[in-house]
């Protein structure tokens, strides 16, 4: 999908009411965690530009605090991935509830066929169920 399509989607959805469940909803937690990881990467960019201190091999010196920050960011990724999968499944269910067929869903997802959209959804639901049961 082009950036224009994504920008149009953002503008359309930004007109919707605020999330009533706030930060405790899956979307709220994902938004919060993504912002935290964004801060980590933003700080890393500033640190690299301002004061990268190379060690003897030419790579920046990594302090224990740096490693802990990056480790914290990495630890959020799996939970963010699960939350995003849950949100995707919910949006597809809402699309079906509102009468969109698989061809329309495929088009909005940038997929080539209704079969691809349906199969993606089935894989997603299966993966979420396996995680819920502790299989994954």
PDB file of C-alpha atoms in Angstrom:
ATOM      1  CA  UNK A   1       0.000   0.000   0.000  1.00  0.00           C
ATOM      2  CA  UNK A   2       1.200   3.514  -0.688  1.00  0.00           C
ATOM      3  CA  UNK A   3       1.895   6.091   1.986  1.00  0.00           C
ATOM      4  CA  UNK A   4      -1.053   8.165   0.678  1.00  0.00           C
ATOM      5  CA  UNK A   5      -3.435   5.283   1.419  1.00  0.00           C
ATOM      6  CA  UNK A   6      -1.997   4.969   4.937  1.00  0.00           C
ATOM      7  CA  UNK A   7      -2.263   8.725   5.509  1.00  0.00           C
ATOM      8  CA  UNK A   8      -5.896   8.691   4.359  1.00  0.00           C
ATOM      9  CA  UNK A   9      -6.634   5.800   6.726  1.00  0.00           C
ATOM     10  CA  UNK A  10      -5.024   7.684   9.630  1.00  0.00           C
ATOM     11  CA  UNK A  11      -7.031  10.823   8.870  1.00  0.00           C
ATOM     12  CA  UNK A  12     -10.292   8.888   8.655  1.00  0.00           C
ATOM     13  CA  UNK A  13      -9.712   7.046  11.922  1.00  0.00           C
ATOM     14  CA  UNK A  14      -8.491  10.151  13.746  1.00  0.00           C
ATOM     15  CA  UNK A  15     -12.037  11.508  13.443  1.00  0.00           C
ATOM     16  CA  UNK A  16     -13.377   8.696  15.618  1.00  0.00           C
ATOM     17  CA  UNK A  17     -13.985   9.242  19.323  1.00  0.00           C
ATOM     18  CA  UNK A  18     -11.194   8.604  21.791  1.00  0.00           C
ATOM     19  CA  UNK A  19     -10.721   5.093  23.129  1.00  0.00           C
ATOM     20  CA  UNK A  20     -13.228   4.838  26.030  1.00  0.00           C
ATOM     21  CA  UNK A  21     -11.282   2.038  27.716  1.00  0.00           C
ATOM     22  CA  UNK A  22      -8.157   4.178  27.720  1.00  0.00           C
ATOM     23  CA  UNK A  23      -4.740   2.753  28.470  1.00  0.00           C
ATOM     24  CA  UNK A  24      -6.058  -0.594  29.733  1.00  0.00           C
ATOM     25  CA  UNK A  25      -7.499  -1.664  26.387  1.00  0.00           C
ATOM     26  CA  UNK A  26      -5.295  -3.719  24.031  1.00  0.00           C
ATOM     27  CA  UNK A  27      -5.028  -0.684  21.753  1.00  0.00           C
ATOM     28  CA  UNK A  28      -4.115   1.565  24.681  1.00  0.00           C
ATOM     29  CA  UNK A  29      -1.387  -0.772  25.934  1.00  0.00           C
ATOM     30  CA  UNK A  30       0.005  -1.188  22.423  1.00  0.00           C
ATOM     31  CA  UNK A  31       0.049   2.596  21.929  1.00  0.00           C
ATOM     32  CA  UNK A  32       1.807   3.078  25.295  1.00  0.00           C
ATOM     33  CA  UNK A  33       4.393   0.347  24.676  1.00  0.00           C
ATOM     34  CA  UNK A  34       5.084   1.566  21.135  1.00  0.00           C
ATOM     35  CA  UNK A  35       5.678   5.058  22.524  1.00  0.00           C
ATOM     36  CA  UNK A  36       8.135   3.647  25.073  1.00  0.00           C
ATOM     37  CA  UNK A  37      10.072   1.760  22.393  1.00  0.00           C
ATOM     38  CA  UNK A  38       9.968   4.928  20.278  1.00  0.00           C
ATOM     39  CA  UNK A  39      11.555   6.868  23.143  1.00  0.00           C
ATOM     40  CA  UNK A  40      14.298   4.262  23.390  1.00  0.00           C
ATOM     41  CA  UNK A  41      15.072   4.531  19.678  1.00  0.00           C
ATOM     42  CA  UNK A  42      14.789   8.312  19.719  1.00  0.00           C
ATOM     43  CA  UNK A  43      17.249   8.522  22.606  1.00  0.00           C
ATOM     44  CA  UNK A  44      19.578   6.111  20.821  1.00  0.00           C
ATOM     45  CA  UNK A  45      19.552   8.336  17.744  1.00  0.00           C
ATOM     46  CA  UNK A  46      20.371  11.416  19.802  1.00  0.00           C
ATOM     47  CA  UNK A  47      23.095   9.568  21.707  1.00  0.00           C
ATOM     48  CA  UNK A  48      24.677   8.304  18.480  1.00  0.00           C
ATOM     49  CA  UNK A  49      24.652  11.751  16.902  1.00  0.00           C
ATOM     50  CA  UNK A  50      25.936  13.591  19.954  1.00  0.00           C
ATOM     51  CA  UNK A  51      28.343  11.375  21.870  1.00  0.00           C
ATOM     52  CA  UNK A  52      29.119   7.991  20.372  1.00  0.00           C
ATOM     53  CA  UNK A  53      32.231   6.822  22.171  1.00  0.00           C
ATOM     54  CA  UNK A  54      34.005   4.153  20.142  1.00  0.00           C
ATOM     55  CA  UNK A  55      35.866   1.381  21.877  1.00  0.00           C
ATOM     56  CA  UNK A  56      39.098  -0.002  20.538  1.00  0.00           C
ATOM     57  CA  UNK A  57      37.326  -1.854  17.711  1.00  0.00           C
ATOM     58  CA  UNK A  58      35.512   1.228  16.482  1.00  0.00           C
ATOM     59  CA  UNK A  59      32.078   0.278  17.878  1.00  0.00           C
ATOM     60  CA  UNK A  60      30.341   2.395  20.517  1.00  0.00           C
ATOM     61  CA  UNK A  61      30.869   1.395  24.136  1.00  0.00           C
ATOM     62  CA  UNK A  62      27.716  -0.220  25.552  1.00  0.00           C
ATOM     63  CA  UNK A  63      27.158   0.455  29.234  1.00  0.00           C
ATOM     64  CA  UNK A  64      25.114  -1.768  31.546  1.00  0.00           C
ATOM     65  CA  UNK A  65      22.398   0.903  31.538  1.00  0.00           C
ATOM     66  CA  UNK A  66      22.343   0.885  27.720  1.00  0.00           C
ATOM     67  CA  UNK A  67      22.041  -2.886  27.656  1.00  0.00           C
ATOM     68  CA  UNK A  68      19.254  -2.783  30.250  1.00  0.00           C
ATOM     69  CA  UNK A  69      17.343  -0.150  28.232  1.00  0.00           C
ATOM     70  CA  UNK A  70      17.604  -2.148  25.025  1.00  0.00           C
ATOM     71  CA  UNK A  71      16.690  -5.338  26.879  1.00  0.00           C
ATOM     72  CA  UNK A  72      13.590  -3.626  28.265  1.00  0.00           C
ATOM     73  CA  UNK A  73      12.591  -2.577  24.750  1.00  0.00           C
ATOM     74  CA  UNK A  74      13.112  -6.075  23.416  1.00  0.00           C
ATOM     75  CA  UNK A  75      11.044  -7.574  26.219  1.00  0.00           C
ATOM     76  CA  UNK A  76       8.036  -5.481  25.163  1.00  0.00           C
ATOM     77  CA  UNK A  77       8.074  -6.660  21.545  1.00  0.00           C
ATOM     78  CA  UNK A  78       6.428 -10.063  22.066  1.00  0.00           C
ATOM     79  CA  UNK A  79       3.574  -8.552  24.068  1.00  0.00           C
ATOM     80  CA  UNK A  80       3.183  -5.830  21.432  1.00  0.00           C
ATOM     81  CA  UNK A  81       3.075  -8.456  18.682  1.00  0.00           C
ATOM     82  CA  UNK A  82       0.322 -10.383  20.494  1.00  0.00           C
ATOM     83  CA  UNK A  83      -1.651  -7.184  21.113  1.00  0.00           C
ATOM     84  CA  UNK A  84      -1.350  -6.238  17.442  1.00  0.00           C
ATOM     85  CA  UNK A  85      -2.533  -9.709  16.395  1.00  0.00           C
ATOM     86  CA  UNK A  86      -5.531  -9.384  18.714  1.00  0.00           C
ATOM     87  CA  UNK A  87      -6.378  -5.975  17.303  1.00  0.00           C
ATOM     88  CA  UNK A  88      -6.081  -7.239  13.737  1.00  0.00           C
ATOM     89  CA  UNK A  89      -8.455 -10.114  14.489  1.00  0.00           C
ATOM     90  CA  UNK A  90     -10.927  -7.728  16.116  1.00  0.00           C
ATOM     91  CA  UNK A  91     -10.830  -5.327  13.168  1.00  0.00           C
ATOM     92  CA  UNK A  92     -11.411  -8.158  10.688  1.00  0.00           C
ATOM     93  CA  UNK A  93     -14.329  -9.423  12.800  1.00  0.00           C
ATOM     94  CA  UNK A  94     -15.751  -5.894  12.862  1.00  0.00           C
ATOM     95  CA  UNK A  95     -15.333  -5.634   9.084  1.00  0.00           C
ATOM     96  CA  UNK A  96     -17.263  -8.880   8.628  1.00  0.00           C
ATOM     97  CA  UNK A  97     -19.911  -7.741  11.121  1.00  0.00           C
ATOM     98  CA  UNK A  98     -20.380  -4.550   9.090  1.00  0.00           C
ATOM     99  CA  UNK A  99     -20.854  -6.548   5.911  1.00  0.00           C
ATOM    100  CA  UNK A 100     -17.480  -6.354   4.181  1.00  0.00           C
ATOM    101  CA  UNK A 101     -16.714  -9.438   2.166  1.00  0.00           C
ATOM    102  CA  UNK A 102     -13.290 -11.087   2.009  1.00  0.00           C
ATOM    103  CA  UNK A 103     -12.498  -9.396  -1.325  1.00  0.00           C
ATOM    104  CA  UNK A 104     -12.986  -5.953   0.241  1.00  0.00           C
ATOM    105  CA  UNK A 105     -10.943  -6.923   3.280  1.00  0.00           C
ATOM    106  CA  UNK A 106      -8.187  -8.203   0.995  1.00  0.00           C
ATOM    107  CA  UNK A 107      -8.112  -4.914  -0.911  1.00  0.00           C
ATOM    108  CA  UNK A 108      -7.772  -2.880   2.298  1.00  0.00           C
ATOM    109  CA  UNK A 109      -5.065  -5.239   3.569  1.00  0.00           C
ATOM    110  CA  UNK A 110      -3.070  -5.005   0.347  1.00  0.00           C
ATOM    111  CA  UNK A 111      -3.637  -8.687  -0.387  1.00  0.00           C
ATOM    112  CA  UNK A 112      -4.273 -10.143  -3.831  1.00  0.00           C
ATOM    113  CA  UNK A 113      -7.361 -12.243  -3.195  1.00  0.00           C
ATOM    114  CA  UNK A 114     -10.260 -12.924  -0.887  1.00  0.00           C
ATOM    115  CA  UNK A 115      -8.755 -16.350  -0.248  1.00  0.00           C
ATOM    116  CA  UNK A 116      -5.500 -14.758   0.951  1.00  0.00           C
ATOM    117  CA  UNK A 117      -7.424 -12.503   3.358  1.00  0.00           C
ATOM    118  CA  UNK A 118      -9.467 -15.390   4.728  1.00  0.00           C
ATOM    119  CA  UNK A 119      -6.396 -17.607   5.148  1.00  0.00           C
ATOM    120  CA  UNK A 120      -4.463 -14.832   6.886  1.00  0.00           C
ATOM    121  CA  UNK A 121      -7.334 -14.381   9.334  1.00  0.00           C
ATOM    122  CA  UNK A 122      -7.546 -18.128   9.998  1.00  0.00           C
ATOM    123  CA  UNK A 123      -3.787 -18.346  10.669  1.00  0.00           C
ATOM    124  CA  UNK A 124      -4.056 -15.351  12.980  1.00  0.00           C
ATOM    125  CA  UNK A 125      -6.943 -16.822  14.973  1.00  0.00           C
ATOM    126  CA  UNK A 126      -5.179 -20.191  15.210  1.00  0.00           C
ATOM    127  CA  UNK A 127      -1.960 -18.549  16.458  1.00  0.00           C
ATOM    128  CA  UNK A 128      -3.860 -16.509  19.071  1.00  0.00           C
ATOM    129  CA  UNK A 129      -5.738 -19.587  20.282  1.00  0.00           C
ATOM    130  CA  UNK A 130      -2.482 -21.564  20.548  1.00  0.00           C
ATOM    131  CA  UNK A 131      -0.954 -18.771  22.627  1.00  0.00           C
ATOM    132  CA  UNK A 132      -4.047 -18.635  24.842  1.00  0.00           C
ATOM    133  CA  UNK A 133      -3.771 -22.379  25.463  1.00  0.00           C
ATOM    134  CA  UNK A 134      -0.022 -22.167  26.079  1.00  0.00           C
ATOM    135  CA  UNK A 135       0.868 -24.249  23.014  1.00  0.00           C
ATOM    136  CA  UNK A 136       3.086 -21.467  21.631  1.00  0.00           C
TER     137      UNK A 136
END
